[in-house]
Every structure is written in structure tokens, then in C-alpha cells.
CSV table of C-alpha atoms in Angstrom, one decimal:
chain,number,residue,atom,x,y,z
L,284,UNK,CA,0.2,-64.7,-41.1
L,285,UNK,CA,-3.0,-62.6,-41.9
L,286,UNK,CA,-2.8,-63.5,-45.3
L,287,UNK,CA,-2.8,-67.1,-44.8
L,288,UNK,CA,-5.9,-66.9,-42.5
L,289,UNK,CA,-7.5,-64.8,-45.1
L,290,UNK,CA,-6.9,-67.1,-47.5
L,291,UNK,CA,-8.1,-70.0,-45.2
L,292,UNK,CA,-11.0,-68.0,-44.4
L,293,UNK,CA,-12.1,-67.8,-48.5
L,294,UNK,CA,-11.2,-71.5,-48.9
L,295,UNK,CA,-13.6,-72.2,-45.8
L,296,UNK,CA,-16.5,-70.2,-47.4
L,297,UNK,CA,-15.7,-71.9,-50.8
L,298,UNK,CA,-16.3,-75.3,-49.7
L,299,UNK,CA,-19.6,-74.5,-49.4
L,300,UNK,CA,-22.0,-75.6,-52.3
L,301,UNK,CA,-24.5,-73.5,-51.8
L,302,UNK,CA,-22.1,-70.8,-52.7
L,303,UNK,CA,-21.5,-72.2,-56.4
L,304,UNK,CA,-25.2,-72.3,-56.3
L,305,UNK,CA,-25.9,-69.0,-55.1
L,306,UNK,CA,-23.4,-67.5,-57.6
L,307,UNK,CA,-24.9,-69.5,-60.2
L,308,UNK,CA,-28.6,-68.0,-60.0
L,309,UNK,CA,-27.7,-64.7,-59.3
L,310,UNK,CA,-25.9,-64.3,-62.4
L,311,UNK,CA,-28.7,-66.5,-64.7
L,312,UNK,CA,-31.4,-63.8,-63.0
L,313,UNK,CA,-29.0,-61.1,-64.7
L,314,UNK,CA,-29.8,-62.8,-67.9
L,315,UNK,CA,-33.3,-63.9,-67.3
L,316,UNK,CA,-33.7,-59.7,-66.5
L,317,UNK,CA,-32.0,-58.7,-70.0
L,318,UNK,CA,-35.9,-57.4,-71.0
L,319,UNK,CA,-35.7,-55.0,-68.9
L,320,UNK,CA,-32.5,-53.3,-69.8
L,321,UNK,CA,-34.4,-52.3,-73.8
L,322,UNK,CA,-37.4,-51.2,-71.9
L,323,UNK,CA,-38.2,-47.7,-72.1
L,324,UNK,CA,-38.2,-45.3,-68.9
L,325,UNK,CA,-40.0,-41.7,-68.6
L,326,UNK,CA,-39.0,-39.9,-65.3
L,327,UNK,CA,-40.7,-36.1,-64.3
L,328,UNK,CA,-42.0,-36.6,-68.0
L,329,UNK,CA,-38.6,-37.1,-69.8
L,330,UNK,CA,-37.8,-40.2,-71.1
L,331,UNK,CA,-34.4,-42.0,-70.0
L,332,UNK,CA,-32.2,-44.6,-71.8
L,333,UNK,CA,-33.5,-47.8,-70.9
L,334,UNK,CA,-30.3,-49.7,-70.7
L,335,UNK,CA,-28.2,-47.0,-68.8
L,336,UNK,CA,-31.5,-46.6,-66.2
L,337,UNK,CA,-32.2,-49.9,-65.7
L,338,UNK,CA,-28.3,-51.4,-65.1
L,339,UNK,CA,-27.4,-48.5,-62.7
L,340,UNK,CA,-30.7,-49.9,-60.9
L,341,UNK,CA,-29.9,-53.2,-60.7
L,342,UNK,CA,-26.3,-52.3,-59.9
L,343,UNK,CA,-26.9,-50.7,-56.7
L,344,UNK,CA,-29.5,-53.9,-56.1
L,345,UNK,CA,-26.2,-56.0,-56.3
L,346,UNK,CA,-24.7,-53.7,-53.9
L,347,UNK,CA,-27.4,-54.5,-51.1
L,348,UNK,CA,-27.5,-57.8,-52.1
L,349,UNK,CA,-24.2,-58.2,-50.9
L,350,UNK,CA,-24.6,-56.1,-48.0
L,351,UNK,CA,-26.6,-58.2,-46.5
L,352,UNK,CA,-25.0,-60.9,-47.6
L,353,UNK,CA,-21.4,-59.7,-46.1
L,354,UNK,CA,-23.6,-59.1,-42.7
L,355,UNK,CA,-24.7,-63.0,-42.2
L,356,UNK,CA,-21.5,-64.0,-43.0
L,357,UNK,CA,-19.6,-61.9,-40.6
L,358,UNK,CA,-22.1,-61.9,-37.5
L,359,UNK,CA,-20.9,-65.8,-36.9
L,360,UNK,CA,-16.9,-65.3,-37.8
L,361,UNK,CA,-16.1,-65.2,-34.1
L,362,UNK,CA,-18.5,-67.3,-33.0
L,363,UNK,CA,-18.5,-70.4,-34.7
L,364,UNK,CA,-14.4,-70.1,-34.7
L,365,UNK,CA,-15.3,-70.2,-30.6
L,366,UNK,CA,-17.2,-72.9,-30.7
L,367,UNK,CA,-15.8,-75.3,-33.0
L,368,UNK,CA,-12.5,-74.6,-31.2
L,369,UNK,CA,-10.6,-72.9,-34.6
L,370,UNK,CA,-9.3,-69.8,-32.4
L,371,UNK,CA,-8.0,-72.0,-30.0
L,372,UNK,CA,-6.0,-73.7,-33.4
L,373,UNK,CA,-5.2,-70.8,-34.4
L,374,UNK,CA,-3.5,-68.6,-31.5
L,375,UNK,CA,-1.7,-71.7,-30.3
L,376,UNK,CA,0.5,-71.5,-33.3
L,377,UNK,CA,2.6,-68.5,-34.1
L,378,UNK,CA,0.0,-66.2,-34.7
L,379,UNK,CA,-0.6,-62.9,-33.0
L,380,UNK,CA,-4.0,-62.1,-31.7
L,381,UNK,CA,-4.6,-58.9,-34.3
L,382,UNK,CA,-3.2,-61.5,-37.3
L,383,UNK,CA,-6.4,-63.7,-36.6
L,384,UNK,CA,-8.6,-60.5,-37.0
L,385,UNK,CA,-7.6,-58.9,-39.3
L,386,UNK,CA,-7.3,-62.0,-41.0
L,387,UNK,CA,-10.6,-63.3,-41.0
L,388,UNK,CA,-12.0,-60.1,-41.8
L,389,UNK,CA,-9.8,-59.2,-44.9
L,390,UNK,CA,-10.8,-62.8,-46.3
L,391,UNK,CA,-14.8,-62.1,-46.0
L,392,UNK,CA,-14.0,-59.0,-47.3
L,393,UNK,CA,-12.2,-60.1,-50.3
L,394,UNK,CA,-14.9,-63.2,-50.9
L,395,UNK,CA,-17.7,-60.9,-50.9
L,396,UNK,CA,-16.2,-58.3,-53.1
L,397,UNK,CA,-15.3,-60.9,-55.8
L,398,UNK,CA,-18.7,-62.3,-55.5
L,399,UNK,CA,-20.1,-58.6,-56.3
L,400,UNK,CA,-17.4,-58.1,-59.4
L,401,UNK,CA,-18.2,-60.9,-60.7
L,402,UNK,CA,-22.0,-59.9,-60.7
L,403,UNK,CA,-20.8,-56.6,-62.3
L,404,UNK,CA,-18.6,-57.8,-64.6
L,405,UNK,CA,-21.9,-60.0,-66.1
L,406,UNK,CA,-23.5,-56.5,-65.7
L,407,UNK,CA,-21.1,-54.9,-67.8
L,408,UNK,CA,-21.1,-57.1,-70.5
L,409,UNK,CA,-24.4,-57.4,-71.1
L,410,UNK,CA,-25.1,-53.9,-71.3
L,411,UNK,CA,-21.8,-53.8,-73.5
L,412,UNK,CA,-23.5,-56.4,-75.9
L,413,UNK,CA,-26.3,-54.4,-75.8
L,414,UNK,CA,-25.1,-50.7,-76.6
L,415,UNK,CA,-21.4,-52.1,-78.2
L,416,UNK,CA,-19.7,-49.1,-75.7
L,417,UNK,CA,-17.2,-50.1,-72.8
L,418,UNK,CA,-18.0,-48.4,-70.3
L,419,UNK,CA,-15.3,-49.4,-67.7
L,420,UNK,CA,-17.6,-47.0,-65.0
L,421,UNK,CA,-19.5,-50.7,-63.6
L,422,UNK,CA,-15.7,-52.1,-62.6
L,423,UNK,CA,-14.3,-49.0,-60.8
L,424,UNK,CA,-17.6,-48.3,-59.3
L,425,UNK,CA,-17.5,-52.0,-57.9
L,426,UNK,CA,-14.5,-51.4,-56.7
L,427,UNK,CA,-15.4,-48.1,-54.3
L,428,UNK,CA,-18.6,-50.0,-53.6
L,429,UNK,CA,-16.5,-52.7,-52.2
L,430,UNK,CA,-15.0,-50.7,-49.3
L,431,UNK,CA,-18.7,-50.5,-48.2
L,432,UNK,CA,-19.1,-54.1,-47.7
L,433,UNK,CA,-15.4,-53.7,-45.5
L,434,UNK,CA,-17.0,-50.7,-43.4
L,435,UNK,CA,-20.2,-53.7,-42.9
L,436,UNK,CA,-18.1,-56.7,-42.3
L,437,UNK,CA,-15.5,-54.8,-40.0
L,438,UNK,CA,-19.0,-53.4,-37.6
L,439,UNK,CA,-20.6,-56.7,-37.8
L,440,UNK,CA,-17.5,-58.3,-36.4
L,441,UNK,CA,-17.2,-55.7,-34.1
L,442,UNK,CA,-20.8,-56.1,-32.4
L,443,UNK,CA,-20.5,-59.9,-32.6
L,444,UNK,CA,-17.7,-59.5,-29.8
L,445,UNK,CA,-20.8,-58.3,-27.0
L,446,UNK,CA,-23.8,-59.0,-29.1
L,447,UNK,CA,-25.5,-62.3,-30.3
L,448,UNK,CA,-24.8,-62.7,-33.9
L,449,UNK,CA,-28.2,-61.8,-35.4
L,450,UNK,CA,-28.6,-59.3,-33.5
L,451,UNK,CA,-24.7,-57.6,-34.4
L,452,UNK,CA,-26.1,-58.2,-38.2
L,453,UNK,CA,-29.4,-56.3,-37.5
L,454,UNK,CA,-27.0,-53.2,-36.0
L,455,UNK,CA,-25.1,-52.9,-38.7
L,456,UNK,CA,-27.6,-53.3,-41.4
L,457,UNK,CA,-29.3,-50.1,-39.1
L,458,UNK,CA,-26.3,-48.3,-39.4
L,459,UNK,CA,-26.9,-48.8,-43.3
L,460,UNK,CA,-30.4,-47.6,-42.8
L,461,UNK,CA,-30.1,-44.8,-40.8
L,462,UNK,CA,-27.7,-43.6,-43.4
L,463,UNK,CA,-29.2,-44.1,-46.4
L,464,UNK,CA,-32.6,-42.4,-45.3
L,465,UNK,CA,-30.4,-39.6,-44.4
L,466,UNK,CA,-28.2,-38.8,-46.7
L,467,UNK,CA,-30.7,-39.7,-49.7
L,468,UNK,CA,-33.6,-38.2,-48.0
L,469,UNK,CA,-31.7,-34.8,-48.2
L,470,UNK,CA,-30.7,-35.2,-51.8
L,471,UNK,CA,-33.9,-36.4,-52.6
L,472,UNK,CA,-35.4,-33.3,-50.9
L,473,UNK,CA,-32.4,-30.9,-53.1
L,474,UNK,CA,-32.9,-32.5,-56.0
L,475,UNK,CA,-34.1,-30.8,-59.5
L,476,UNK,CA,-37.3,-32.7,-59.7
L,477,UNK,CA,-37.9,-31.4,-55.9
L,478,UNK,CA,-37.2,-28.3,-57.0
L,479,UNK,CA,-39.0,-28.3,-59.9
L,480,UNK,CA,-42.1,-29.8,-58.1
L,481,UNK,CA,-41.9,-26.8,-55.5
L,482,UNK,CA,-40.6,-23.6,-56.9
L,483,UNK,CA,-40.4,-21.5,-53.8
L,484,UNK,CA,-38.3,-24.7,-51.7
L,485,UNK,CA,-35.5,-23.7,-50.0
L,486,UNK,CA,-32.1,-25.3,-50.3
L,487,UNK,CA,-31.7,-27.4,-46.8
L,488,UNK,CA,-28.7,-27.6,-44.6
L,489,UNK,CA,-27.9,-30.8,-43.6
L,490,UNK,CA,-27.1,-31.3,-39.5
L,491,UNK,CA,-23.9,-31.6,-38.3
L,492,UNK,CA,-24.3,-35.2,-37.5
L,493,UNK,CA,-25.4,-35.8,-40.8
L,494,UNK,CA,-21.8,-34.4,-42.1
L,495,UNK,CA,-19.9,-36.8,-39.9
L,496,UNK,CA,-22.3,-39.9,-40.3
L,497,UNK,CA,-20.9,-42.8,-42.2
L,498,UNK,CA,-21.5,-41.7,-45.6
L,499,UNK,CA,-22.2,-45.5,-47.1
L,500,UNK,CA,-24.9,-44.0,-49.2
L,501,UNK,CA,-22.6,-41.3,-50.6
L,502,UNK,CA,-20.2,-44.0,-51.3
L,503,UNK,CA,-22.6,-45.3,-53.5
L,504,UNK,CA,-24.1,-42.3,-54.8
L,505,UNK,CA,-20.6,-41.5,-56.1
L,506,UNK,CA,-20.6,-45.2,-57.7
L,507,UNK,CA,-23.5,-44.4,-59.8
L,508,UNK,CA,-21.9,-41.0,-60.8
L,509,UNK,CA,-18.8,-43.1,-62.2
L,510,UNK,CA,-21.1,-45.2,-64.3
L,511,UNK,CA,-23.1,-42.2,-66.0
L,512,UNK,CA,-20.3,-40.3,-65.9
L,513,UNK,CA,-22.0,-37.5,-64.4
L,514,UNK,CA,-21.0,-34.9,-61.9
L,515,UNK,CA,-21.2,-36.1,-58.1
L,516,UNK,CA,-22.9,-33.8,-55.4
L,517,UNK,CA,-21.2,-34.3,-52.1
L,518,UNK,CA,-22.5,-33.8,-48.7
L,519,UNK,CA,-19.9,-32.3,-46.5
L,520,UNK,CA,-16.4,-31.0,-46.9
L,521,UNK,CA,-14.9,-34.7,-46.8
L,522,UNK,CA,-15.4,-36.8,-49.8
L,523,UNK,CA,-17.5,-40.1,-48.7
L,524,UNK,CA,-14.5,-42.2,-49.5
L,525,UNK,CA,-12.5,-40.4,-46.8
L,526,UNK,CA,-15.4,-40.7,-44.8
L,527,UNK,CA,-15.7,-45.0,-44.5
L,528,UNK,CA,-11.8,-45.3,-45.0
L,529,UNK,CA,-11.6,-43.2,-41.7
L,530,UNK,CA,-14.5,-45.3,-40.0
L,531,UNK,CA,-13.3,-48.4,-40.7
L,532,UNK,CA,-9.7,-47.8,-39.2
L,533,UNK,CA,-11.9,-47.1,-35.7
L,534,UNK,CA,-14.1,-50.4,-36.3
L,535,UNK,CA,-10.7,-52.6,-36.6
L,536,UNK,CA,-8.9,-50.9,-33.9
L,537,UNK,CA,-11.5,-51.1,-31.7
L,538,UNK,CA,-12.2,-54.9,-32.8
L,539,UNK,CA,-8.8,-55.2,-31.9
L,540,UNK,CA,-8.6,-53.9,-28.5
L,541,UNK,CA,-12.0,-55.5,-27.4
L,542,UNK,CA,-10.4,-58.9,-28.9
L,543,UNK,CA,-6.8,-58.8,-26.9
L,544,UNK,CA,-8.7,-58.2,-23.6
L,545,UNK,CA,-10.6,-61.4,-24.0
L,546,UNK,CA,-10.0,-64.9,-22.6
L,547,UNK,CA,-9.6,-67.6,-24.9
């Protein structure tokens, strides 16, 4: 029964025009952008491909583009099904409480991620058309990318459930903050071009929060290493991957709970 509210749940989102329309411009500014991917880039005085710099860029800006875009969606799941009376539909039919959730998160899960593969997939063949080389790196890194947007759906959901909606979305996206300044303000501050800046710079430790932190900007660190096919740094003995998967198991299953003891 999941399955079929997932599936209601992308069908609901679908009706939508403004989706189409949405869709629509976000892949003509992929083309309208197509100057930048011949321009030429010099970083700490070397110069970089301008294609391979320029799509992992705008990659990763598709990636918090949909972020944000999987938080709005989420923050009024609950909500709206509340007030317009759909939960009320729903559990009154053979459907188990956990079905419902699990349910309408999988389908904004699944919407959102084929919104951002089909953003990368347009990626990927324009830089294909531009260098003639496949680089099948822009699919699978979508795809790992993807489980962030789960990890932001399933806490947005989850704060929705004792928090107004915004205000759930505005969590969430600080989880997403606090992480990123994190974990890529300690690789920035290990990086070569650190190191090269200041000679006598010690390697730093990260803190052992840092280690067991939601790792969304690892995830996506290790994203851009699958695209230029370079070696990925990790931070911590668990890969990021492990990380979210292992996160978003406690998100659900504490949706879960907080759901059954609820009155509808």
C-alpha cells in the first residue's frame, strides 16, 4: 500500500503546472548557461578545463536547488493531508499508519530525485556534445546525491509533526548548513592550496562531533569525485554514504513512532 500512496503522492505533485513550468526553465537556463562551460578558469594560478570546472559547479548548484526544493515540498506533506482531510481518507481504508508515511515520503523522494536526473542528464549531454566523451560520472553521482534529498525530506517531515511547516523547512535546511560549513570548512582549511598558501600549517583534527555529524556535504564531495574521477578524501572512519543511510533509518523510525501516537 506504500507504493500506491507513493505513487498518488507523485501524481498529486504532477498536476501541478507550475511544475512543467519549473522543469521547463530550469533546463532552458542549462542551455542559456552553455558559454560558460568553453570559458577558461585559472585557480592558485593554474588554469582548469573550462567545461569539466564549470559543469561540476553547476552540478552541485542543481543539488541545492533541489534541496530546497525537496524542503518546501515536504514541510506541508502532513499538514495539508490534515487539513484537507486526505489522512482521514487514507487510514480509513486498509492502510496501516507507517504505509501512509513511508508512503508519502518515498513519493517526494522519488519526484524530487527525477526532477534532479533529469537536470543532470541535460548536464551530461551537453558537456558530452561539447567534449564527445561519456562520462557516465554526472548519472551515478545523481544518484548518491539523491539519498541527500531522502535524509532532507525524511527530517523535514519529521519536524513538521511539532513544528510549523516553515519553520521544520528552516531546521532542516540548518542541518544542511551546519554541515556543510563544517565539513568543507575543514577540507578547505587541509586542502593543497591551504597548504600551499601557509607552509608551516598543521594538519587539523576534526572534533568528534564532526565525525558523527550528518555527512551531507561529504556525500556530495564524494559526487564530485565520481565525476572527475578523482580520489575522494573522507572525513572519519565511516564512508558518508554509511553515514545518511544510517541517519535516515532514525529520521523514519522516529517519524514513525511520533505519527502512531497521534490522534487522527
Amino acid at each position: 500500500m506504500f507504493i500506491k500512496i507513493a505513487q498518488y503522492t507523485i501524481v498529486d505533485q504532477m498536476r501541478s503546472k507550475s511544475f512543467y513550468l519549473l522543469l521547463a526553465m530550469s533546463v532552458g537556463l542549462l542551455f542559456l548557461m552553455r558559454g560558460c562551460y568553453s570559458a577558461n578558469y585559472a585557480i592558485n594560478g593554474q588554469q582548469i578545463e573550462g567545461i569539466g570546472y564549470a559543469s561540476r559547479v553547476i552540478f552541485q548548484i542543481i543539488v541545492m536547488g533541489m534541496l530546497l526544493m525537496v524542503s518546501m515540498i515536504s514541510m506541508r506533506i502532513f499538514t495539508r493531508d490534515q487539513t484537507d482531510g486526505s489522512v482521514q481518507m487514507f487510514l480509513s481504508r486498509p492502510v496501516q499508519r507507517w504505509e501512509y508515511v513511508l508512503g508519502r515520503i518515498i513519493g517526494t523522494w522519488l519526484l524530487t530525485s527525477g526532477f534532479m536526473l533529469l537536470l543532470h542528464l541535460t548536464l551530461f549531454s551537453i558537456v558530452w556534445s561539447h567534449t564527445g566523451v561519456i562520462n557516465f560520472g554526472y548519472i551515478l553521482a545523481s544518484l548518491v546525491c539523491s539519498v541527500n534529498l531522502l535524509f532532507i525530506a525524511a527530517a523535514v517531515c519529521l519536524f513538521s509533526l511539532f513544528m510549523p511547516g516553515f519553520i521544520s523547512a528552516l531546521f532542516a535546511m540548518g542541518l544542511l548548513g551546519t554541515g556543510f560549513i563544517s565539513d568543507g570548512g575543514h577540507q578547505l582549511l587541509n586542502s593543497q592550496m591551504v597548504a600551499a598558501l601557509s607552509p608551516s600549517t598543521t594538519e587539523i583534527s576534526p572534533a568528534l562531533w564532526r565525525i558523527f555529524y550528518p555527512k551531507l556535504f561529504m556525500v556530495q564531495a564524494y559526487a564530485d569525485a565520481l565525476i572527475s574521477k578523482s580520489d575522494f578524501i573522507n572525513l572519519g572512519p565511516v564512508h558518508p554514504l554509511i553515514n545518511i543511510l544510517a541517519f535516515i533509518l532514525l529520521l523514519i523510525s522516529l517519524t514513525l513512532i511520533i505519527f502512531n501516537k497521534r490522534s487522527i
